Amino acid sequence: MSVEEALRTRHAVRAFLPAPVAREEVERLLALASRSASNSNTQPWRVHVLMGAAKHRLTSALLEAFDSGRRIPEAELEYPYQPAPDAWPEPFGARRRRFGEWLYGDVLGIDRGDAVLRAAYHARNYTFFGAPAGLVVTVSRHLLSGALVDAGLFLQALMLAARAAGLDTCPQASLIHFHPVLRDQLGIPDDQIIVCGLALGYADPDHVLCAHRTGREPVESFTVFHDDVPTD
Ligand SMILES: Cc1cc2nc3c(=O)[nH]c(=O)nc-3n(C[C@H](O)[C@H](O)[C@H](O)COP(=O)(O)O)c2cc1C
């Protein structure tokens, strides 16, 4: 698969088949992702890979924390990484609302006011959407916010490498809201920032969640070309 095809076909998959992914394959994908650029080649990423009983233990603890209302609000997340602002300025607020209406309304057919069904859907995050592998990516806190750029590059490379191998992914900031559970279960020390979770596996092609794609703003809406032809 070309890089272009991997970019075009990658999307956030939220329903997976139970088919396992071999540990050797995950190692191969991680080795590819580690070819990502990082500031001065510092390679600040660390990855926890959860499969089998270990994944089950973590997801049980996450679901228990979710069900008992122990979600940590946005504003109380770990400095220096807060994945979302307390209030969304425009045009991002409108895009976020459009995404929510698309996912909960168009795709899932859940009414705006149906908090119970919305919560039941959201809980799927904490089983990694049924994927056979769940990953948690962290970076050293000592490198400040610069390491978050490196982590983002690593995550994108990992998602594209997975796609090229016929696998699918979903990045998951939702896990960060339960960072004490992740720290406790995975032994993540305080000097590591938890950046993102990642579901990894084979998409369930027949699931309604896999039948839709998000849109994008056109290039001219986010790009300024400074390409005047010199006049002298
Ligand atoms: C940093 C980050 C965190 C995300 N967290 C979640 C999440 O917790 N749950 C989820 O279902 N999707 C999550 N997503 C997926 C986005 O919703 C998705 O990438 C976006 O809507 C664009 O859709 P696409 O990836 O299918 O093209 C996250 C994506 C990123 C980059």
PDB file of C-alpha atoms and ligand atoms in Angstrom:
ATOM      1  CA  MET A   1       0.000   0.000   0.000  1.00  0.00           C
ATOM      2  CA  SER A   2       1.328   3.458  -0.862  1.00  0.00           C
ATOM      3  CA  VAL A   3       1.629   6.127   1.822  1.00  0.00           C
ATOM      4  CA  GLU A   4      -1.080   8.011  -0.066  1.00  0.00           C
ATOM      5  CA  GLU A   5      -3.461   5.058   0.111  1.00  0.00           C
ATOM      6  CA  ALA A   6      -2.698   4.537   3.800  1.00  0.00           C
ATOM      7  CA  LEU A   7      -3.487   8.231   4.422  1.00  0.00           C
ATOM      8  CA  ARG A   8      -6.699   8.037   2.412  1.00  0.00           C
ATOM      9  CA  THR A   9      -7.978   4.843   4.026  1.00  0.00           C
ATOM     10  CA  ARG A  10      -6.976   5.459   7.655  1.00  0.00           C
ATOM     11  CA  HIS A  11      -9.872   6.507   9.798  1.00  0.00           C
ATOM     12  CA  ALA A  12     -10.810   6.178  13.446  1.00  0.00           C
ATOM     13  CA  VAL A  13     -12.229   2.656  13.757  1.00  0.00           C
ATOM     14  CA  ARG A  14     -14.597   2.137  16.688  1.00  0.00           C
ATOM     15  CA  ALA A  15     -15.669  -1.487  16.110  1.00  0.00           C
ATOM     16  CA  PHE A  16     -13.175  -4.343  15.790  1.00  0.00           C
ATOM     17  CA  LEU A  17     -13.249  -8.052  15.032  1.00  0.00           C
ATOM     18  CA  PRO A  18     -11.938 -10.274  17.843  1.00  0.00           C
ATOM     19  CA  ALA A  19      -9.188 -11.652  15.530  1.00  0.00           C
ATOM     20  CA  PRO A  20      -5.868 -11.363  17.421  1.00  0.00           C
ATOM     21  CA  VAL A  21      -2.800  -9.406  16.302  1.00  0.00           C
ATOM     22  CA  ALA A  22       0.481 -11.256  16.864  1.00  0.00           C
ATOM     23  CA  ARG A  23       2.946  -9.709  19.301  1.00  0.00           C
ATOM     24  CA  GLU A  24       5.652  -9.879  16.575  1.00  0.00           C
ATOM     25  CA  GLU A  25       3.416  -7.816  14.289  1.00  0.00           C
ATOM     26  CA  VAL A  26       2.891  -5.161  16.980  1.00  0.00           C
ATOM     27  CA  GLU A  27       6.673  -5.078  17.523  1.00  0.00           C
ATOM     28  CA  ARG A  28       7.217  -4.628  13.780  1.00  0.00           C
ATOM     29  CA  LEU A  29       4.748  -1.711  13.653  1.00  0.00           C
ATOM     30  CA  LEU A  30       6.357  -0.089  16.692  1.00  0.00           C
ATOM     31  CA  ALA A  31       9.806  -0.410  15.088  1.00  0.00           C
ATOM     32  CA  LEU A  32       8.449   1.314  11.956  1.00  0.00           C
ATOM     33  CA  ALA A  33       6.796   4.078  14.017  1.00  0.00           C
ATOM     34  CA  SER A  34      10.062   4.630  15.876  1.00  0.00           C
ATOM     35  CA  ARG A  35      11.549   5.843  12.558  1.00  0.00           C
ATOM     36  CA  SER A  36       9.498   9.023  13.161  1.00  0.00           C
ATOM     37  CA  ALA A  37      11.315  12.326  13.446  1.00  0.00           C
ATOM     38  CA  SER A  38      11.808  13.670  16.961  1.00  0.00           C
ATOM     39  CA  ASN A  39      13.454  16.809  18.280  1.00  0.00           C
ATOM     40  CA  SER A  40      17.244  16.098  18.256  1.00  0.00           C
ATOM     41  CA  ASN A  41      16.367  12.386  17.901  1.00  0.00           C
ATOM     42  CA  THR A  42      15.336  12.297  21.560  1.00  0.00           C
ATOM     43  CA  GLN A  43      12.669   9.609  20.849  1.00  0.00           C
ATOM     44  CA  PRO A  44      10.684  10.496  23.976  1.00  0.00           C
ATOM     45  CA  TRP A  45       7.866   7.961  23.448  1.00  0.00           C
ATOM     46  CA  ARG A  46       7.145   4.919  25.572  1.00  0.00           C
ATOM     47  CA  VAL A  47       4.432   2.419  24.769  1.00  0.00           C
ATOM     48  CA  HIS A  48       2.443  -0.023  26.900  1.00  0.00           C
ATOM     49  CA  VAL A  49       0.862  -2.805  24.826  1.00  0.00           C
ATOM     50  CA  LEU A  50      -2.119  -4.582  26.380  1.00  0.00           C
ATOM     51  CA  MET A  51      -3.348  -7.880  24.997  1.00  0.00           C
ATOM     52  CA  GLY A  52      -5.195 -10.923  26.330  1.00  0.00           C
ATOM     53  CA  ALA A  53      -5.717 -11.111  30.090  1.00  0.00           C
ATOM     54  CA  ALA A  54      -3.619  -7.967  30.695  1.00  0.00           C
ATOM     55  CA  LYS A  55      -5.931  -5.958  28.437  1.00  0.00           C
ATOM     56  CA  HIS A  56      -8.955  -7.453  30.179  1.00  0.00           C
ATOM     57  CA  ARG A  57      -7.589  -6.427  33.613  1.00  0.00           C
ATOM     58  CA  LEU A  58      -7.036  -2.843  32.456  1.00  0.00           C
ATOM     59  CA  THR A  59     -10.393  -2.492  30.696  1.00  0.00           C
ATOM     60  CA  SER A  60     -12.217  -3.903  33.755  1.00  0.00           C
ATOM     61  CA  ALA A  61     -10.530  -1.311  35.971  1.00  0.00           C
ATOM     62  CA  LEU A  62     -11.302   1.501  33.488  1.00  0.00           C
ATOM     63  CA  LEU A  63     -14.949   0.495  33.165  1.00  0.00           C
ATOM     64  CA  GLU A  64     -15.294   0.267  36.926  1.00  0.00           C
ATOM     65  CA  ALA A  65     -13.874   3.809  37.251  1.00  0.00           C
ATOM     66  CA  PHE A  66     -16.152   5.064  34.440  1.00  0.00           C
ATOM     67  CA  ASP A  67     -19.269   3.459  35.954  1.00  0.00           C
ATOM     68  CA  SER A  68     -18.526   4.888  39.384  1.00  0.00           C
ATOM     69  CA  GLY A  69     -18.136   8.425  37.992  1.00  0.00           C
ATOM     70  CA  ARG A  70     -14.385   8.797  38.587  1.00  0.00           C
ATOM     71  CA  ARG A  71     -13.792  10.606  35.248  1.00  0.00           C
ATOM     72  CA  ILE A  72     -11.370  13.492  35.812  1.00  0.00           C
ATOM     73  CA  PRO A  73     -12.630  16.728  34.191  1.00  0.00           C
ATOM     74  CA  GLU A  74     -10.701  18.377  31.358  1.00  0.00           C
ATOM     75  CA  ALA A  75      -9.393  21.284  33.447  1.00  0.00           C
ATOM     76  CA  GLU A  76      -7.919  18.952  36.079  1.00  0.00           C
ATOM     77  CA  LEU A  77      -5.886  16.847  33.668  1.00  0.00           C
ATOM     78  CA  GLU A  78      -2.163  16.547  33.857  1.00  0.00           C
ATOM     79  CA  TYR A  79      -0.007  19.575  33.105  1.00  0.00           C
ATOM     80  CA  PRO A  80       1.328  20.182  30.446  1.00  0.00           C
ATOM     81  CA  TYR A  81      -1.124  18.098  28.452  1.00  0.00           C
ATOM     82  CA  GLN A  82      -4.791  18.947  28.498  1.00  0.00           C
ATOM     83  CA  PRO A  83      -6.259  17.432  25.325  1.00  0.00           C
ATOM     84  CA  ALA A  84      -9.162  19.867  25.051  1.00  0.00           C
ATOM     85  CA  PRO A  85      -9.891  23.426  26.270  1.00  0.00           C
ATOM     86  CA  ASP A  86     -12.559  24.137  28.909  1.00  0.00           C
ATOM     87  CA  ALA A  87     -14.466  26.181  26.290  1.00  0.00           C
ATOM     88  CA  TRP A  88     -14.051  25.676  22.531  1.00  0.00           C
ATOM     89  CA  PRO A  89     -13.498  28.877  20.484  1.00  0.00           C
ATOM     90  CA  GLU A  90     -14.810  29.091  16.914  1.00  0.00           C
ATOM     91  CA  PRO A  91     -14.430  27.637  14.345  1.00  0.00           C
ATOM     92  CA  PHE A  92     -13.378  24.624  16.453  1.00  0.00           C
ATOM     93  CA  GLY A  93     -16.510  24.551  18.600  1.00  0.00           C
ATOM     94  CA  ALA A  94     -18.706  24.297  15.502  1.00  0.00           C
ATOM     95  CA  ARG A  95     -16.527  21.527  14.027  1.00  0.00           C
ATOM     96  CA  ARG A  96     -16.648  19.635  17.304  1.00  0.00           C
ATOM     97  CA  ARG A  97     -20.459  19.974  17.473  1.00  0.00           C
ATOM     98  CA  ARG A  98     -20.702  18.790  13.856  1.00  0.00           C
ATOM     99  CA  PHE A  99     -18.538  15.770  14.737  1.00  0.00           C
ATOM    100  CA  GLY A 100     -20.723  14.926  17.762  1.00  0.00           C
ATOM    101  CA  GLU A 101     -23.922  15.250  15.718  1.00  0.00           C
ATOM    102  CA  TRP A 102     -22.379  13.083  13.008  1.00  0.00           C
ATOM    103  CA  LEU A 103     -21.204  10.325  15.372  1.00  0.00           C
ATOM    104  CA  TYR A 104     -24.120  10.198  17.803  1.00  0.00           C
ATOM    105  CA  GLY A 105     -26.881  11.250  15.372  1.00  0.00           C
ATOM    106  CA  ASP A 106     -26.077  10.227  11.790  1.00  0.00           C
ATOM    107  CA  VAL A 107     -23.991   7.138  12.605  1.00  0.00           C
ATOM    108  CA  LEU A 108     -25.455   5.789  15.849  1.00  0.00           C
ATOM    109  CA  GLY A 109     -28.965   7.271  15.701  1.00  0.00           C
ATOM    110  CA  ILE A 110     -28.869   8.271  19.384  1.00  0.00           C
ATOM    111  CA  ASP A 111     -31.097  11.204  20.411  1.00  0.00           C
ATOM    112  CA  ARG A 112     -29.335  14.348  21.658  1.00  0.00           C
ATOM    113  CA  GLY A 113     -30.975  14.087  25.069  1.00  0.00           C
ATOM    114  CA  ASP A 114     -30.436  10.348  25.598  1.00  0.00           C
ATOM    115  CA  ALA A 115     -27.671  10.513  28.183  1.00  0.00           C
ATOM    116  CA  VAL A 116     -27.952   6.810  29.026  1.00  0.00           C
ATOM    117  CA  LEU A 117     -27.374   5.584  25.468  1.00  0.00           C
ATOM    118  CA  ARG A 118     -24.628   8.162  24.914  1.00  0.00           C
ATOM    119  CA  ALA A 119     -22.821   6.993  28.062  1.00  0.00           C
ATOM    120  CA  ALA A 120     -23.234   3.354  27.025  1.00  0.00           C
ATOM    121  CA  TYR A 121     -21.658   4.150  23.672  1.00  0.00           C
ATOM    122  CA  HIS A 122     -18.877   6.214  25.267  1.00  0.00           C
ATOM    123  CA  ALA A 123     -18.026   3.314  27.588  1.00  0.00           C
ATOM    124  CA  ARG A 124     -16.861   1.381  24.497  1.00  0.00           C
ATOM    125  CA  ASN A 125     -13.740   3.559  24.604  1.00  0.00           C
ATOM    126  CA  TYR A 126     -12.715   1.721  27.763  1.00  0.00           C
ATOM    127  CA  THR A 127     -12.666  -1.675  26.076  1.00  0.00           C
ATOM    128  CA  PHE A 128     -10.606  -0.210  23.210  1.00  0.00           C
ATOM    129  CA  PHE A 129     -13.763  -0.709  21.102  1.00  0.00           C
ATOM    130  CA  GLY A 130     -13.267  -4.473  21.266  1.00  0.00           C
ATOM    131  CA  ALA A 131      -9.828  -4.342  19.593  1.00  0.00           C
ATOM    132  CA  PRO A 132      -7.506  -7.236  20.478  1.00  0.00           C
ATOM    133  CA  ALA A 133      -4.703  -4.814  21.360  1.00  0.00           C
ATOM    134  CA  GLY A 134      -4.816  -1.590  23.365  1.00  0.00           C
ATOM    135  CA  LEU A 135      -1.806   0.705  23.471  1.00  0.00           C
ATOM    136  CA  VAL A 136      -0.982   3.561  25.816  1.00  0.00           C
ATOM    137  CA  VAL A 137       1.630   6.094  24.686  1.00  0.00           C
ATOM    138  CA  THR A 138       3.516   8.237  27.202  1.00  0.00           C
ATOM    139  CA  VAL A 139       6.377  10.744  27.011  1.00  0.00           C
ATOM    140  CA  SER A 140       8.844  12.079  29.544  1.00  0.00           C
ATOM    141  CA  ARG A 141       7.476  15.047  31.501  1.00  0.00           C
ATOM    142  CA  HIS A 142      10.991  16.515  31.659  1.00  0.00           C
ATOM    143  CA  LEU A 143      10.898  17.348  27.940  1.00  0.00           C
ATOM    144  CA  LEU A 144       7.870  19.667  28.392  1.00  0.00           C
ATOM    145  CA  SER A 145       5.334  20.178  25.635  1.00  0.00           C
ATOM    146  CA  GLY A 146       7.862  19.687  22.803  1.00  0.00           C
ATOM    147  CA  ALA A 147       7.731  15.937  23.353  1.00  0.00           C
ATOM    148  CA  LEU A 148       4.001  16.000  22.584  1.00  0.00           C
ATOM    149  CA  VAL A 149       4.806  16.944  18.976  1.00  0.00           C
ATOM    150  CA  ASP A 150       7.149  13.944  18.747  1.00  0.00           C
ATOM    151  CA  ALA A 151       4.458  11.717  20.270  1.00  0.00           C
ATOM    152  CA  GLY A 152       1.954  12.951  17.673  1.00  0.00           C
ATOM    153  CA  LEU A 153       4.316  12.097  14.838  1.00  0.00           C
ATOM    154  CA  PHE A 154       4.915   8.669  16.377  1.00  0.00           C
ATOM    155  CA  LEU A 155       1.179   8.012  16.690  1.00  0.00           C
ATOM    156  CA  GLN A 156       0.469   9.026  13.095  1.00  0.00           C
ATOM    157  CA  ALA A 157       3.317   6.848  11.822  1.00  0.00           C
ATOM    158  CA  LEU A 158       2.011   3.940  13.879  1.00  0.00           C
ATOM    159  CA  MET A 159      -1.516   4.389  12.498  1.00  0.00           C
ATOM    160  CA  LEU A 160      -0.248   4.518   8.897  1.00  0.00           C
ATOM    161  CA  ALA A 161       2.045   1.519   9.374  1.00  0.00           C
ATOM    162  CA  ALA A 162      -0.920  -0.384  10.814  1.00  0.00           C
ATOM    163  CA  ARG A 163      -3.091   0.612   7.841  1.00  0.00           C
ATOM    164  CA  ALA A 164      -0.425  -0.563   5.386  1.00  0.00           C
ATOM    165  CA  ALA A 165      -0.525  -3.959   7.166  1.00  0.00           C
ATOM    166  CA  GLY A 166      -4.322  -4.177   6.782  1.00  0.00           C
ATOM    167  CA  LEU A 167      -4.894  -3.172  10.398  1.00  0.00           C
ATOM    168  CA  ASP A 168      -6.957  -0.324  11.830  1.00  0.00           C
ATOM    169  CA  THR A 169      -6.667   2.007  14.782  1.00  0.00           C
ATOM    170  CA  CYS A 170      -8.456   4.578  16.907  1.00  0.00           C
ATOM    171  CA  PRO A 171      -6.482   7.166  18.887  1.00  0.00           C
ATOM    172  CA  GLN A 172      -8.099   7.674  22.298  1.00  0.00           C
ATOM    173  CA  ALA A 173      -7.651  10.749  24.460  1.00  0.00           C
ATOM    174  CA  SER A 174     -10.643   9.540  26.485  1.00  0.00           C
ATOM    175  CA  LEU A 175      -8.358   7.211  28.447  1.00  0.00           C
ATOM    176  CA  ILE A 176      -6.434  10.157  29.894  1.00  0.00           C
ATOM    177  CA  HIS A 177      -9.474  11.082  31.960  1.00  0.00           C
ATOM    178  CA  PHE A 178      -8.697   7.995  34.015  1.00  0.00           C
ATOM    179  CA  HIS A 179      -4.940   8.517  34.287  1.00  0.00           C
ATOM    180  CA  PRO A 180      -4.717   7.361  37.920  1.00  0.00           C
ATOM    181  CA  VAL A 181      -6.153   3.970  36.818  1.00  0.00           C
ATOM    182  CA  LEU A 182      -3.614   3.733  33.984  1.00  0.00           C
ATOM    183  CA  ARG A 183      -0.761   4.720  36.304  1.00  0.00           C
ATOM    184  CA  ASP A 184      -1.807   2.203  38.907  1.00  0.00           C
ATOM    185  CA  GLN A 185      -2.492  -0.710  36.540  1.00  0.00           C
ATOM    186  CA  LEU A 186       0.494  -0.180  34.229  1.00  0.00           C
ATOM    187  CA  GLY A 187       3.031   1.156  36.738  1.00  0.00           C
ATOM    188  CA  ILE A 188       3.461   4.446  34.850  1.00  0.00           C
ATOM    189  CA  PRO A 189       5.668   6.759  36.934  1.00  0.00           C
ATOM    190  CA  ASP A 190       4.757  10.406  37.595  1.00  0.00           C
ATOM    191  CA  ASP A 191       7.515  11.702  35.342  1.00  0.00           C
ATOM    192  CA  GLN A 192       5.728  10.213  32.300  1.00  0.00           C
ATOM    193  CA  ILE A 193       2.824  12.125  30.731  1.00  0.00           C
ATOM    194  CA  ILE A 194       0.085   9.888  29.383  1.00  0.00           C
ATOM    195  CA  VAL A 195      -0.508  11.205  25.850  1.00  0.00           C
ATOM    196  CA  CYS A 196      -2.997   8.890  24.190  1.00  0.00           C
ATOM    197  CA  GLY A 197      -4.495   5.437  24.015  1.00  0.00           C
ATOM    198  CA  LEU A 198      -4.692   3.570  20.720  1.00  0.00           C
ATOM    199  CA  ALA A 199      -6.983   0.694  19.778  1.00  0.00           C
ATOM    200  CA  LEU A 200      -5.331  -1.668  17.278  1.00  0.00           C
ATOM    201  CA  GLY A 201      -6.895  -4.536  15.364  1.00  0.00           C
ATOM    202  CA  TYR A 202      -9.002  -5.490  12.363  1.00  0.00           C
ATOM    203  CA  ALA A 203     -12.064  -3.325  11.662  1.00  0.00           C
ATOM    204  CA  ASP A 204     -15.448  -5.040  11.726  1.00  0.00           C
ATOM    205  CA  PRO A 205     -16.520  -4.143   8.171  1.00  0.00           C
ATOM    206  CA  ASP A 206     -20.205  -4.899   8.819  1.00  0.00           C
ATOM    207  CA  HIS A 207     -20.534  -2.653  11.873  1.00  0.00           C
ATOM    208  CA  VAL A 208     -22.462   0.609  11.440  1.00  0.00           C
ATOM    209  CA  LEU A 209     -19.572   2.463  13.083  1.00  0.00           C
ATOM    210  CA  CYS A 210     -17.305   1.448  10.189  1.00  0.00           C
ATOM    211  CA  ALA A 211     -19.677   2.547   7.423  1.00  0.00           C
ATOM    212  CA  HIS A 212     -19.119   6.319   7.670  1.00  0.00           C
ATOM    213  CA  ARG A 213     -16.245   8.757   7.211  1.00  0.00           C
ATOM    214  CA  THR A 214     -15.575  12.230   8.576  1.00  0.00           C
ATOM    215  CA  GLY A 215     -15.084  15.184   6.204  1.00  0.00           C
ATOM    216  CA  ARG A 216     -12.273  17.725   5.960  1.00  0.00           C
ATOM    217  CA  GLU A 217     -11.965  21.455   5.362  1.00  0.00           C
ATOM    218  CA  PRO A 218     -10.512  22.343   1.935  1.00  0.00           C
ATOM    219  CA  VAL A 219      -6.799  23.195   1.626  1.00  0.00           C
ATOM    220  CA  GLU A 220      -7.498  26.865   0.839  1.00  0.00           C
ATOM    221  CA  SER A 221      -9.307  27.257   4.176  1.00  0.00           C
ATOM    222  CA  PHE A 222      -6.140  26.570   6.194  1.00  0.00           C
ATOM    223  CA  THR A 223      -3.295  27.521   3.822  1.00  0.00           C
ATOM    224  CA  VAL A 224      -1.686  30.788   2.778  1.00  0.00           C
ATOM    225  CA  PHE A 225       0.704  30.587  -0.155  1.00  0.00           C
ATOM    226  CA  HIS A 226       3.401  33.291  -0.148  1.00  0.00           C
ATOM    227  CA  ASP A 227       4.515  32.808  -3.710  1.00  0.00           C
ATOM    228  CA  ASP A 228       4.585  36.253  -5.353  1.00  0.00           C
ATOM    229  CA  VAL A 229       6.710  36.336  -8.467  1.00  0.00           C
ATOM    230  CA  PRO A 230       9.518  38.913  -7.951  1.00  0.00           C
ATOM    231  CA  THR A 231       8.783  42.073  -9.980  1.00  0.00           C
ATOM    232  CA  ASP A 232      12.372  43.345 -10.398  1.00  0.00           C
TER     233      ASP A 232
HETATM  234  C1  LIG B   1      -5.394  13.014  20.020  1.00  0.00           C
HETATM  235  C2  LIG B   1      -6.657  12.334  19.574  1.00  0.00           C
HETATM  236  C3  LIG B   1      -7.528  11.823  20.522  1.00  0.00           C
HETATM  237  C4  LIG B   1      -8.692  11.169  20.133  1.00  0.00           C
HETATM  238  N1  LIG B   1      -9.493  10.616  21.094  1.00  0.00           N
HETATM  239  C5  LIG B   1     -10.569   9.889  20.726  1.00  0.00           C
HETATM  240  C6  LIG B   1     -11.316   9.196  21.713  1.00  0.00           C
HETATM  241  O1  LIG B   1     -11.036   9.247  22.907  1.00  0.00           O
HETATM  242  N2  LIG B   1     -12.374   8.447  21.301  1.00  0.00           N
HETATM  243  C7  LIG B   1     -12.719   8.360  19.973  1.00  0.00           C
HETATM  244  O2  LIG B   1     -13.680   7.664  19.665  1.00  0.00           O
HETATM  245  N3  LIG B   1     -12.014   9.003  19.013  1.00  0.00           N
HETATM  246  C8  LIG B   1     -10.942   9.755  19.356  1.00  0.00           C
HETATM  247  N4  LIG B   1     -10.167  10.359  18.399  1.00  0.00           N
HETATM  248  C9  LIG B   1     -10.514  10.206  16.979  1.00  0.00           C
HETATM  249  C10 LIG B   1     -11.063  11.491  16.362  1.00  0.00           C
HETATM  250  O3  LIG B   1     -12.399  11.704  16.779  1.00  0.00           O
HETATM  251  C11 LIG B   1     -10.965  11.350  14.827  1.00  0.00           C
HETATM  252  O4  LIG B   1      -9.613  11.205  14.481  1.00  0.00           O
HETATM  253  C12 LIG B   1     -11.546  12.560  14.126  1.00  0.00           C
HETATM  254  O5  LIG B   1     -12.919  12.685  14.372  1.00  0.00           O
HETATM  255  C13 LIG B   1     -11.316  12.479  12.609  1.00  0.00           C
HETATM  256  O6  LIG B   1     -11.897  11.296  12.096  1.00  0.00           O
HETATM  257  P1  LIG B   1     -11.032  10.163  11.370  1.00  0.00           P
HETATM  258  O7  LIG B   1      -9.830   9.860  12.222  1.00  0.00           O
HETATM  259  O8  LIG B   1     -11.970   8.993  11.252  1.00  0.00           O
HETATM  260  O9  LIG B   1     -10.613  10.707  10.041  1.00  0.00           O
HETATM  261  C14 LIG B   1      -9.009  11.051  18.759  1.00  0.00           C
HETATM  262  C15 LIG B   1      -8.123  11.563  17.808  1.00  0.00           C
HETATM  263  C16 LIG B   1      -6.967  12.194  18.202  1.00  0.00           C
HETATM  264  C17 LIG B   1      -6.013  12.715  17.162  1.00  0.00           C
END
